[in-house]
């Protein structure tokens, strides 16, 4: 194998690896007057982008998900009237 062919292969692997979008664990919430169809559209967008809905909340309007930053930014700007609040899912403690 020629060295130039080997390096071309390594370069293409590196470029392909950099194209992979990192996924974040988030909680997406909406105000209580948000229609269910808005939330369903947001969940569908996340699933269609390769994300996963990890939990659906009953007491508040929202859900937890693992998704890429691009689709999360899209979900935040989907509705002009019903804005989504997207926050990183993390442990909160009170000392």
PDB file of N, CA and C in Angstrom:
ATOM      1  N   UNK A   1       0.852  -1.183   0.000  1.00  0.00           N
ATOM      2  CA  UNK A   1       0.000   0.000   0.000  1.00  0.00           C
ATOM      3  C   UNK A   1       0.894   1.241   0.000  1.00  0.00           C
ATOM      4  N   UNK A   2       0.555   2.170  -0.867  1.00  0.00           N
ATOM      5  CA  UNK A   2       1.319   3.412  -0.942  1.00  0.00           C
ATOM      6  C   UNK A   2       1.040   4.264   0.288  1.00  0.00           C
ATOM      7  N   UNK A   3       2.039   4.993   0.776  1.00  0.00           N
ATOM      8  CA  UNK A   3       1.819   5.869   1.932  1.00  0.00           C
ATOM      9  C   UNK A   3       0.739   6.918   1.675  1.00  0.00           C
ATOM     10  N   UNK A   4       0.665   7.419   0.443  1.00  0.00           N
ATOM     11  CA  UNK A   4      -0.350   8.444   0.151  1.00  0.00           C
ATOM     12  C   UNK A   4      -1.759   7.870   0.252  1.00  0.00           C
ATOM     13  N   UNK A   5      -1.936   6.615  -0.150  1.00  0.00           N
ATOM     14  CA  UNK A   5      -3.240   5.963  -0.036  1.00  0.00           C
ATOM     15  C   UNK A   5      -3.599   5.754   1.431  1.00  0.00           C
ATOM     16  N   UNK A   6      -2.617   5.342   2.215  1.00  0.00           N
ATOM     17  CA  UNK A   6      -2.837   5.132   3.643  1.00  0.00           C
ATOM     18  C   UNK A   6      -3.261   6.432   4.328  1.00  0.00           C
ATOM     19  N   UNK A   7      -2.539   7.518   4.053  1.00  0.00           N
ATOM     20  CA  UNK A   7      -2.858   8.806   4.678  1.00  0.00           C
ATOM     21  C   UNK A   7      -4.199   9.352   4.203  1.00  0.00           C
ATOM     22  N   UNK A   8      -4.555   9.087   2.955  1.00  0.00           N
ATOM     23  CA  UNK A   8      -5.856   9.520   2.444  1.00  0.00           C
ATOM     24  C   UNK A   8      -6.976   8.793   3.188  1.00  0.00           C
ATOM     25  N   UNK A   9      -6.756   7.513   3.456  1.00  0.00           N
ATOM     26  CA  UNK A   9      -7.749   6.744   4.213  1.00  0.00           C
ATOM     27  C   UNK A   9      -7.900   7.248   5.638  1.00  0.00           C
ATOM     28  N   UNK A  10      -6.792   7.541   6.289  1.00  0.00           N
ATOM     29  CA  UNK A  10      -6.816   8.079   7.653  1.00  0.00           C
ATOM     30  C   UNK A  10      -7.524   9.429   7.677  1.00  0.00           C
ATOM     31  N   UNK A  11      -7.221  10.268   6.696  1.00  0.00           N
ATOM     32  CA  UNK A  11      -7.839  11.593   6.625  1.00  0.00           C
ATOM     33  C   UNK A  11      -9.348  11.491   6.443  1.00  0.00           C
ATOM     34  N   UNK A  12      -9.800  10.577   5.592  1.00  0.00           N
ATOM     35  CA  UNK A  12     -11.243  10.439   5.382  1.00  0.00           C
ATOM     36  C   UNK A  12     -11.934   9.920   6.639  1.00  0.00           C
ATOM     37  N   UNK A  13     -11.278   9.039   7.383  1.00  0.00           N
ATOM     38  CA  UNK A  13     -11.841   8.567   8.652  1.00  0.00           C
ATOM     39  C   UNK A  13     -11.945   9.703   9.657  1.00  0.00           C
ATOM     40  N   UNK A  14     -10.932  10.525   9.735  1.00  0.00           N
ATOM     41  CA  UNK A  14     -10.934  11.648  10.675  1.00  0.00           C
ATOM     42  C   UNK A  14     -12.022  12.650  10.318  1.00  0.00           C
ATOM     43  N   UNK A  15     -12.207  12.912   9.038  1.00  0.00           N
ATOM     44  CA  UNK A  15     -13.241  13.858   8.618  1.00  0.00           C
ATOM     45  C   UNK A  15     -14.627  13.306   8.911  1.00  0.00           C
ATOM     46  N   UNK A  16     -14.808  12.011   8.709  1.00  0.00           N
ATOM     47  CA  UNK A  16     -16.094  11.387   8.999  1.00  0.00           C
ATOM     48  C   UNK A  16     -16.401  11.408  10.482  1.00  0.00           C
ATOM     49  N   UNK A  17     -15.398  11.213  11.305  1.00  0.00           N
ATOM     50  CA  UNK A  17     -15.598  11.223  12.753  1.00  0.00           C
ATOM     51  C   UNK A  17     -15.963  12.610  13.246  1.00  0.00           C
ATOM     52  N   UNK A  18     -15.413  13.640  12.632  1.00  0.00           N
ATOM     53  CA  UNK A  18     -15.727  14.998  13.079  1.00  0.00           C
ATOM     54  C   UNK A  18     -17.130  15.421  12.680  1.00  0.00           C
ATOM     55  N   UNK A  19     -17.739  14.712  11.718  1.00  0.00           N
ATOM     56  CA  UNK A  19     -19.087  15.053  11.278  1.00  0.00           C
ATOM     57  C   UNK A  19     -20.155  14.510  12.227  1.00  0.00           C
ATOM     58  N   UNK A  20     -19.783  13.655  13.157  1.00  0.00           N
ATOM     59  CA  UNK A  20     -20.734  13.085  14.104  1.00  0.00           C
ATOM     60  C   UNK A  20     -21.086  14.135  15.144  1.00  0.00           C
ATOM     61  N   UNK A  21     -22.393  14.374  15.288  1.00  0.00           N
ATOM     62  CA  UNK A  21     -22.844  15.379  16.246  1.00  0.00           C
ATOM     63  C   UNK A  21     -22.971  14.751  17.633  1.00  0.00           C
ATOM     64  N   UNK A  22     -22.438  15.421  18.622  1.00  0.00           N
ATOM     65  CA  UNK A  22     -22.543  14.940  19.995  1.00  0.00           C
ATOM     66  C   UNK A  22     -23.957  15.147  20.500  1.00  0.00           C
ATOM     67  N   UNK A  23     -24.426  14.206  21.287  1.00  0.00           N
ATOM     68  CA  UNK A  23     -25.780  14.297  21.832  1.00  0.00           C
ATOM     69  C   UNK A  23     -25.723  14.721  23.288  1.00  0.00           C
ATOM     70  N   UNK A  24     -26.742  15.464  23.683  1.00  0.00           N
ATOM     71  CA  UNK A  24     -26.840  15.960  25.055  1.00  0.00           C
ATOM     72  C   UNK A  24     -28.098  15.401  25.704  1.00  0.00           C
ATOM     73  N   UNK A  25     -28.039  15.222  27.012  1.00  0.00           N
ATOM     74  CA  UNK A  25     -29.225  14.845  27.775  1.00  0.00           C
ATOM     75  C   UNK A  25     -29.875  16.132  28.255  1.00  0.00           C
ATOM     76  N   UNK A  26     -31.146  16.317  27.903  1.00  0.00           N
ATOM     77  CA  UNK A  26     -31.832  17.565  28.217  1.00  0.00           C
ATOM     78  C   UNK A  26     -33.231  17.308  28.756  1.00  0.00           C
ATOM     79  N   UNK A  27     -33.773  18.345  29.389  1.00  0.00           N
ATOM     80  CA  UNK A  27     -35.178  18.380  29.787  1.00  0.00           C
ATOM     81  C   UNK A  27     -35.804  19.521  28.997  1.00  0.00           C
ATOM     82  N   UNK A  28     -36.896  19.222  28.307  1.00  0.00           N
ATOM     83  CA  UNK A  28     -37.600  20.216  27.503  1.00  0.00           C
ATOM     84  C   UNK A  28     -38.947  20.463  28.165  1.00  0.00           C
ATOM     85  N   UNK A  29     -39.215  21.707  28.550  1.00  0.00           N
ATOM     86  CA  UNK A  29     -40.480  22.032  29.208  1.00  0.00           C
ATOM     87  C   UNK A  29     -41.175  23.178  28.484  1.00  0.00           C
ATOM     88  N   UNK A  30     -42.488  23.228  28.683  1.00  0.00           N
ATOM     89  CA  UNK A  30     -43.343  24.249  28.082  1.00  0.00           C
ATOM     90  C   UNK A  30     -44.255  24.827  29.151  1.00  0.00           C
ATOM     91  N   UNK A  31     -44.824  25.989  28.870  1.00  0.00           N
ATOM     92  CA  UNK A  31     -45.804  26.579  29.778  1.00  0.00           C
ATOM     93  C   UNK A  31     -47.061  25.717  29.793  1.00  0.00           C
ATOM     94  N   UNK A  32     -47.846  25.823  30.855  1.00  0.00           N
ATOM     95  CA  UNK A  32     -49.010  24.955  31.045  1.00  0.00           C
ATOM     96  C   UNK A  32     -50.090  25.139  29.982  1.00  0.00           C
ATOM     97  N   UNK A  33     -50.132  26.279  29.303  1.00  0.00           N
ATOM     98  CA  UNK A  33     -51.167  26.501  28.286  1.00  0.00           C
ATOM     99  C   UNK A  33     -50.748  26.020  26.892  1.00  0.00           C
ATOM    100  N   UNK A  34     -49.619  25.352  26.784  1.00  0.00           N
ATOM    101  CA  UNK A  34     -49.129  24.852  25.495  1.00  0.00           C
ATOM    102  C   UNK A  34     -49.965  23.654  25.048  1.00  0.00           C
ATOM    103  N   UNK A  35     -50.483  23.677  23.811  1.00  0.00           N
ATOM    104  CA  UNK A  35     -51.256  22.536  23.307  1.00  0.00           C
ATOM    105  C   UNK A  35     -50.382  21.285  23.170  1.00  0.00           C
ATOM    106  N   UNK A  36     -50.997  20.130  23.315  1.00  0.00           N
ATOM    107  CA  UNK A  36     -50.266  18.863  23.229  1.00  0.00           C
ATOM    108  C   UNK A  36     -49.615  18.658  21.861  1.00  0.00           C
ATOM    109  N   UNK A  37     -50.228  19.191  20.788  1.00  0.00           N
ATOM    110  CA  UNK A  37     -49.673  18.988  19.450  1.00  0.00           C
ATOM    111  C   UNK A  37     -48.302  19.657  19.302  1.00  0.00           C
ATOM    112  N   UNK A  38     -48.077  20.747  20.021  1.00  0.00           N
ATOM    113  CA  UNK A  38     -46.777  21.427  19.961  1.00  0.00           C
ATOM    114  C   UNK A  38     -45.694  20.516  20.547  1.00  0.00           C
ATOM    115  N   UNK A  39     -46.012  19.906  21.665  1.00  0.00           N
ATOM    116  CA  UNK A  39     -45.060  19.006  22.324  1.00  0.00           C
ATOM    117  C   UNK A  39     -44.831  17.757  21.472  1.00  0.00           C
ATOM    118  N   UNK A  40     -45.893  17.246  20.863  1.00  0.00           N
ATOM    119  CA  UNK A  40     -45.763  16.075  19.988  1.00  0.00           C
ATOM    120  C   UNK A  40     -44.866  16.369  18.792  1.00  0.00           C
ATOM    121  N   UNK A  41     -45.002  17.555  18.210  1.00  0.00           N
ATOM    122  CA  UNK A  41     -44.149  17.935  17.079  1.00  0.00           C
ATOM    123  C   UNK A  41     -42.679  18.021  17.496  1.00  0.00           C
ATOM    124  N   UNK A  42     -42.436  18.543  18.683  1.00  0.00           N
ATOM    125  CA  UNK A  42     -41.059  18.642  19.176  1.00  0.00           C
ATOM    126  C   UNK A  42     -40.464  17.250  19.384  1.00  0.00           C
ATOM    127  N   UNK A  43     -41.227  16.351  19.988  1.00  0.00           N
ATOM    128  CA  UNK A  43     -40.739  14.987  20.212  1.00  0.00           C
ATOM    129  C   UNK A  43     -40.492  14.281  18.882  1.00  0.00           C
ATOM    130  N   UNK A  44     -41.389  14.485  17.933  1.00  0.00           N
ATOM    131  CA  UNK A  44     -41.234  13.866  16.617  1.00  0.00           C
ATOM    132  C   UNK A  44     -39.971  14.375  15.914  1.00  0.00           C
ATOM    133  N   UNK A  45     -39.701  15.665  16.016  1.00  0.00           N
ATOM    134  CA  UNK A  45     -38.493  16.237  15.406  1.00  0.00           C
ATOM    135  C   UNK A  45     -37.238  15.620  16.010  1.00  0.00           C
ATOM    136  N   UNK A  46     -37.237  15.432  17.325  1.00  0.00           N
ATOM    137  CA  UNK A  46     -36.081  14.833  18.001  1.00  0.00           C
ATOM    138  C   UNK A  46     -35.882  13.392  17.554  1.00  0.00           C
ATOM    139  N   UNK A  47     -36.962  12.629  17.491  1.00  0.00           N
ATOM    140  CA  UNK A  47     -36.875  11.226  17.067  1.00  0.00           C
ATOM    141  C   UNK A  47     -36.412  11.134  15.615  1.00  0.00           C
ATOM    142  N   UNK A  48     -36.962  11.984  14.742  1.00  0.00           N
ATOM    143  CA  UNK A  48     -36.577  11.970  13.323  1.00  0.00           C
ATOM    144  C   UNK A  48     -35.112  12.339  13.115  1.00  0.00           C
ATOM    145  N   UNK A  49     -34.538  13.091  14.044  1.00  0.00           N
ATOM    146  CA  UNK A  49     -33.128  13.479  13.952  1.00  0.00           C
ATOM    147  C   UNK A  49     -32.206  12.457  14.622  1.00  0.00           C
ATOM    148  N   UNK A  50     -32.764  11.327  15.057  1.00  0.00           N
ATOM    149  CA  UNK A  50     -31.946  10.284  15.667  1.00  0.00           C
ATOM    150  C   UNK A  50     -31.842  10.373  17.174  1.00  0.00           C
ATOM    151  N   UNK A  51     -32.623  11.269  17.780  1.00  0.00           N
ATOM    152  CA  UNK A  51     -32.623  11.401  19.233  1.00  0.00           C
ATOM    153  C   UNK A  51     -33.556  10.397  19.890  1.00  0.00           C
ATOM    154  N   UNK A  52     -33.565  10.406  21.202  1.00  0.00           N
ATOM    155  CA  UNK A  52     -34.389   9.472  21.981  1.00  0.00           C
ATOM    156  C   UNK A  52     -35.141  10.255  23.044  1.00  0.00           C
ATOM    157  N   UNK A  53     -36.435   9.995  23.174  1.00  0.00           N
ATOM    158  CA  UNK A  53     -37.224  10.548  24.272  1.00  0.00           C
ATOM    159  C   UNK A  53     -37.050   9.577  25.433  1.00  0.00           C
ATOM    160  N   UNK A  54     -36.455  10.036  26.519  1.00  0.00           N
ATOM    161  CA  UNK A  54     -36.138   9.135  27.631  1.00  0.00           C
ATOM    162  C   UNK A  54     -37.192   9.151  28.729  1.00  0.00           C
ATOM    163  N   UNK A  55     -38.001  10.209  28.784  1.00  0.00           N
ATOM    164  CA  UNK A  55     -39.048  10.285  29.804  1.00  0.00           C
ATOM    165  C   UNK A  55     -40.081  11.324  29.388  1.00  0.00           C
ATOM    166  N   UNK A  56     -41.354  11.028  29.654  1.00  0.00           N
ATOM    167  CA  UNK A  56     -42.426  11.990  29.421  1.00  0.00           C
ATOM    168  C   UNK A  56     -43.028  12.345  30.774  1.00  0.00           C
ATOM    169  N   UNK A  57     -43.117  13.635  31.051  1.00  0.00           N
ATOM    170  CA  UNK A  57     -43.608  14.102  32.345  1.00  0.00           C
ATOM    171  C   UNK A  57     -45.125  14.246  32.342  1.00  0.00           C
ATOM    172  N   UNK A  58     -45.741  14.003  33.508  1.00  0.00           N
ATOM    173  CA  UNK A  58     -47.185  14.128  33.658  1.00  0.00           C
ATOM    174  C   UNK A  58     -47.581  15.376  34.440  1.00  0.00           C
ATOM    175  N   UNK A  59     -46.792  15.769  35.423  1.00  0.00           N
ATOM    176  CA  UNK A  59     -47.143  16.927  36.248  1.00  0.00           C
ATOM    177  C   UNK A  59     -46.840  18.251  35.559  1.00  0.00           C
ATOM    178  N   UNK A  60     -45.865  18.245  34.681  1.00  0.00           N
ATOM    179  CA  UNK A  60     -45.537  19.444  33.911  1.00  0.00           C
ATOM    180  C   UNK A  60     -45.594  19.081  32.430  1.00  0.00           C
ATOM    181  N   UNK A  61     -45.712  20.081  31.585  1.00  0.00           N
ATOM    182  CA  UNK A  61     -45.713  19.832  30.140  1.00  0.00           C
ATOM    183  C   UNK A  61     -44.266  19.773  29.683  1.00  0.00           C
ATOM    184  N   UNK A  62     -43.817  18.566  29.377  1.00  0.00           N
ATOM    185  CA  UNK A  62     -42.451  18.427  28.925  1.00  0.00           C
ATOM    186  C   UNK A  62     -41.990  16.987  28.873  1.00  0.00           C
ATOM    187  N   UNK A  63     -40.721  16.839  28.561  1.00  0.00           N
ATOM    188  CA  UNK A  63     -40.123  15.514  28.418  1.00  0.00           C
ATOM    189  C   UNK A  63     -38.609  15.626  28.553  1.00  0.00           C
ATOM    190  N   UNK A  64     -37.973  14.484  28.771  1.00  0.00           N
ATOM    191  CA  UNK A  64     -36.510  14.399  28.791  1.00  0.00           C
ATOM    192  C   UNK A  64     -36.082  13.689  27.516  1.00  0.00           C
ATOM    193  N   UNK A  65     -34.923  14.071  26.998  1.00  0.00           N
ATOM    194  CA  UNK A  65     -34.465  13.483  25.743  1.00  0.00           C
ATOM    195  C   UNK A  65     -32.949  13.488  25.664  1.00  0.00           C
ATOM    196  N   UNK A  66     -32.455  12.665  24.762  1.00  0.00           N
ATOM    197  CA  UNK A  66     -31.055  12.694  24.371  1.00  0.00           C
ATOM    198  C   UNK A  66     -31.049  13.018  22.890  1.00  0.00           C
ATOM    199  N   UNK A  67     -30.441  14.143  22.527  1.00  0.00           N
ATOM    200  CA  UNK A  67     -30.496  14.593  21.133  1.00  0.00           C
ATOM    201  C   UNK A  67     -29.309  15.485  20.805  1.00  0.00           C
ATOM    202  N   UNK A  68     -29.106  15.687  19.516  1.00  0.00           N
ATOM    203  CA  UNK A  68     -28.043  16.563  19.042  1.00  0.00           C
ATOM    204  C   UNK A  68     -28.402  18.030  19.217  1.00  0.00           C
ATOM    205  N   UNK A  69     -27.369  18.852  19.256  1.00  0.00           N
ATOM    206  CA  UNK A  69     -27.571  20.287  19.500  1.00  0.00           C
ATOM    207  C   UNK A  69     -28.368  20.967  18.395  1.00  0.00           C
ATOM    208  N   UNK A  70     -28.212  20.518  17.156  1.00  0.00           N
ATOM    209  CA  UNK A  70     -28.929  21.151  16.041  1.00  0.00           C
ATOM    210  C   UNK A  70     -30.436  20.984  16.185  1.00  0.00           C
ATOM    211  N   UNK A  71     -30.892  19.774  16.473  1.00  0.00           N
ATOM    212  CA  UNK A  71     -32.335  19.564  16.598  1.00  0.00           C
ATOM    213  C   UNK A  71     -32.870  20.244  17.857  1.00  0.00           C
ATOM    214  N   UNK A  72     -32.066  20.329  18.902  1.00  0.00           N
ATOM    215  CA  UNK A  72     -32.505  21.019  20.117  1.00  0.00           C
ATOM    216  C   UNK A  72     -32.675  22.510  19.854  1.00  0.00           C
ATOM    217  N   UNK A  73     -31.778  23.087  19.083  1.00  0.00           N
ATOM    218  CA  UNK A  73     -31.922  24.496  18.706  1.00  0.00           C
ATOM    219  C   UNK A  73     -33.168  24.688  17.858  1.00  0.00           C
ATOM    220  N   UNK A  74     -33.447  23.733  17.001  1.00  0.00           N
ATOM    221  CA  UNK A  74     -34.643  23.787  16.162  1.00  0.00           C
ATOM    222  C   UNK A  74     -35.914  23.711  17.007  1.00  0.00           C
ATOM    223  N   UNK A  75     -35.914  22.842  18.004  1.00  0.00           N
ATOM    224  CA  UNK A  75     -37.077  22.703  18.892  1.00  0.00           C
ATOM    225  C   UNK A  75     -37.320  24.005  19.649  1.00  0.00           C
ATOM    226  N   UNK A  76     -36.262  24.667  20.065  1.00  0.00           N
ATOM    227  CA  UNK A  76     -36.409  25.929  20.802  1.00  0.00           C
ATOM    228  C   UNK A  76     -37.058  27.013  19.958  1.00  0.00           C
ATOM    229  N   UNK A  77     -36.856  26.979  18.672  1.00  0.00           N
ATOM    230  CA  UNK A  77     -37.382  28.036  17.805  1.00  0.00           C
ATOM    231  C   UNK A  77     -38.592  27.597  16.994  1.00  0.00           C
ATOM    232  N   UNK A  78     -39.137  26.412  17.261  1.00  0.00           N
ATOM    233  CA  UNK A  78     -40.259  25.885  16.482  1.00  0.00           C
ATOM    234  C   UNK A  78     -41.494  26.769  16.536  1.00  0.00           C
ATOM    235  N   UNK A  79     -41.952  27.046  17.722  1.00  0.00           N
ATOM    236  CA  UNK A  79     -43.191  27.794  17.857  1.00  0.00           C
ATOM    237  C   UNK A  79     -42.935  29.217  18.291  1.00  0.00           C
ATOM    238  N   UNK A  80     -43.586  30.141  17.621  1.00  0.00           N
ATOM    239  CA  UNK A  80     -43.398  31.540  18.019  1.00  0.00           C
ATOM    240  C   UNK A  80     -44.218  31.864  19.266  1.00  0.00           C
ATOM    241  N   UNK A  81     -45.352  31.193  19.404  1.00  0.00           N
ATOM    242  CA  UNK A  81     -46.223  31.464  20.549  1.00  0.00           C
ATOM    243  C   UNK A  81     -45.872  30.602  21.762  1.00  0.00           C
ATOM    244  N   UNK A  82     -45.479  29.360  21.514  1.00  0.00           N
ATOM    245  CA  UNK A  82     -45.203  28.413  22.598  1.00  0.00           C
ATOM    246  C   UNK A  82     -43.718  28.068  22.586  1.00  0.00           C
ATOM    247  N   UNK A  83     -42.944  28.760  23.383  1.00  0.00           N
ATOM    248  CA  UNK A  83     -41.498  28.564  23.418  1.00  0.00           C
ATOM    249  C   UNK A  83     -41.116  27.400  24.328  1.00  0.00           C
ATOM    250  N   UNK A  84     -40.187  26.602  23.860  1.00  0.00           N
ATOM    251  CA  UNK A  84     -39.655  25.500  24.660  1.00  0.00           C
ATOM    252  C   UNK A  84     -38.470  25.997  25.475  1.00  0.00           C
ATOM    253  N   UNK A  85     -38.390  25.531  26.701  1.00  0.00           N
ATOM    254  CA  UNK A  85     -37.221  25.785  27.539  1.00  0.00           C
ATOM    255  C   UNK A  85     -36.411  24.493  27.546  1.00  0.00           C
ATOM    256  N   UNK A  86     -35.217  24.534  26.985  1.00  0.00           N
ATOM    257  CA  UNK A  86     -34.350  23.357  26.895  1.00  0.00           C
ATOM    258  C   UNK A  86     -33.202  23.552  27.871  1.00  0.00           C
ATOM    259  N   UNK A  87     -33.116  22.640  28.851  1.00  0.00           N
ATOM    260  CA  UNK A  87     -32.076  22.721  29.878  1.00  0.00           C
ATOM    261  C   UNK A  87     -31.325  21.400  29.945  1.00  0.00           C
ATOM    262  N   UNK A  88     -30.053  21.474  30.246  1.00  0.00           N
ATOM    263  CA  UNK A  88     -29.255  20.266  30.414  1.00  0.00           C
ATOM    264  C   UNK A  88     -29.803  19.465  31.588  1.00  0.00           C
ATOM    265  N   UNK A  89     -29.950  18.158  31.381  1.00  0.00           N
ATOM    266  CA  UNK A  89     -30.449  17.271  32.427  1.00  0.00           C
ATOM    267  C   UNK A  89     -29.283  16.928  33.345  1.00  0.00           C
ATOM    268  N   UNK A  90     -29.370  17.362  34.592  1.00  0.00           N
ATOM    269  CA  UNK A  90     -28.293  17.098  35.545  1.00  0.00           C
ATOM    270  C   UNK A  90     -28.869  16.958  36.944  1.00  0.00           C
ATOM    271  N   UNK A  91     -28.070  16.448  37.833  1.00  0.00           N
ATOM    272  CA  UNK A  91     -28.478  16.254  39.219  1.00  0.00           C
ATOM    273  C   UNK A  91     -28.377  17.586  39.953  1.00  0.00           C
ATOM    274  N   UNK A  92     -29.433  17.914  40.680  1.00  0.00           N
ATOM    275  CA  UNK A  92     -29.454  19.136  41.485  1.00  0.00           C
ATOM    276  C   UNK A  92     -29.519  18.721  42.944  1.00  0.00           C
ATOM    277  N   UNK A  93     -28.693  19.337  43.781  1.00  0.00           N
ATOM    278  CA  UNK A  93     -28.710  18.992  45.204  1.00  0.00           C
ATOM    279  C   UNK A  93     -28.862  20.246  46.049  1.00  0.00           C
ATOM    280  N   UNK A  94     -29.438  20.055  47.228  1.00  0.00           N
ATOM    281  CA  UNK A  94     -29.600  21.144  48.190  1.00  0.00           C
ATOM    282  C   UNK A  94     -28.737  20.799  49.393  1.00  0.00           C
ATOM    283  N   UNK A  95     -27.857  21.698  49.759  1.00  0.00           N
ATOM    284  CA  UNK A  95     -26.956  21.420  50.881  1.00  0.00           C
ATOM    285  C   UNK A  95     -27.428  22.105  52.126  1.00  0.00           C
TER     286      UNK A  95
END
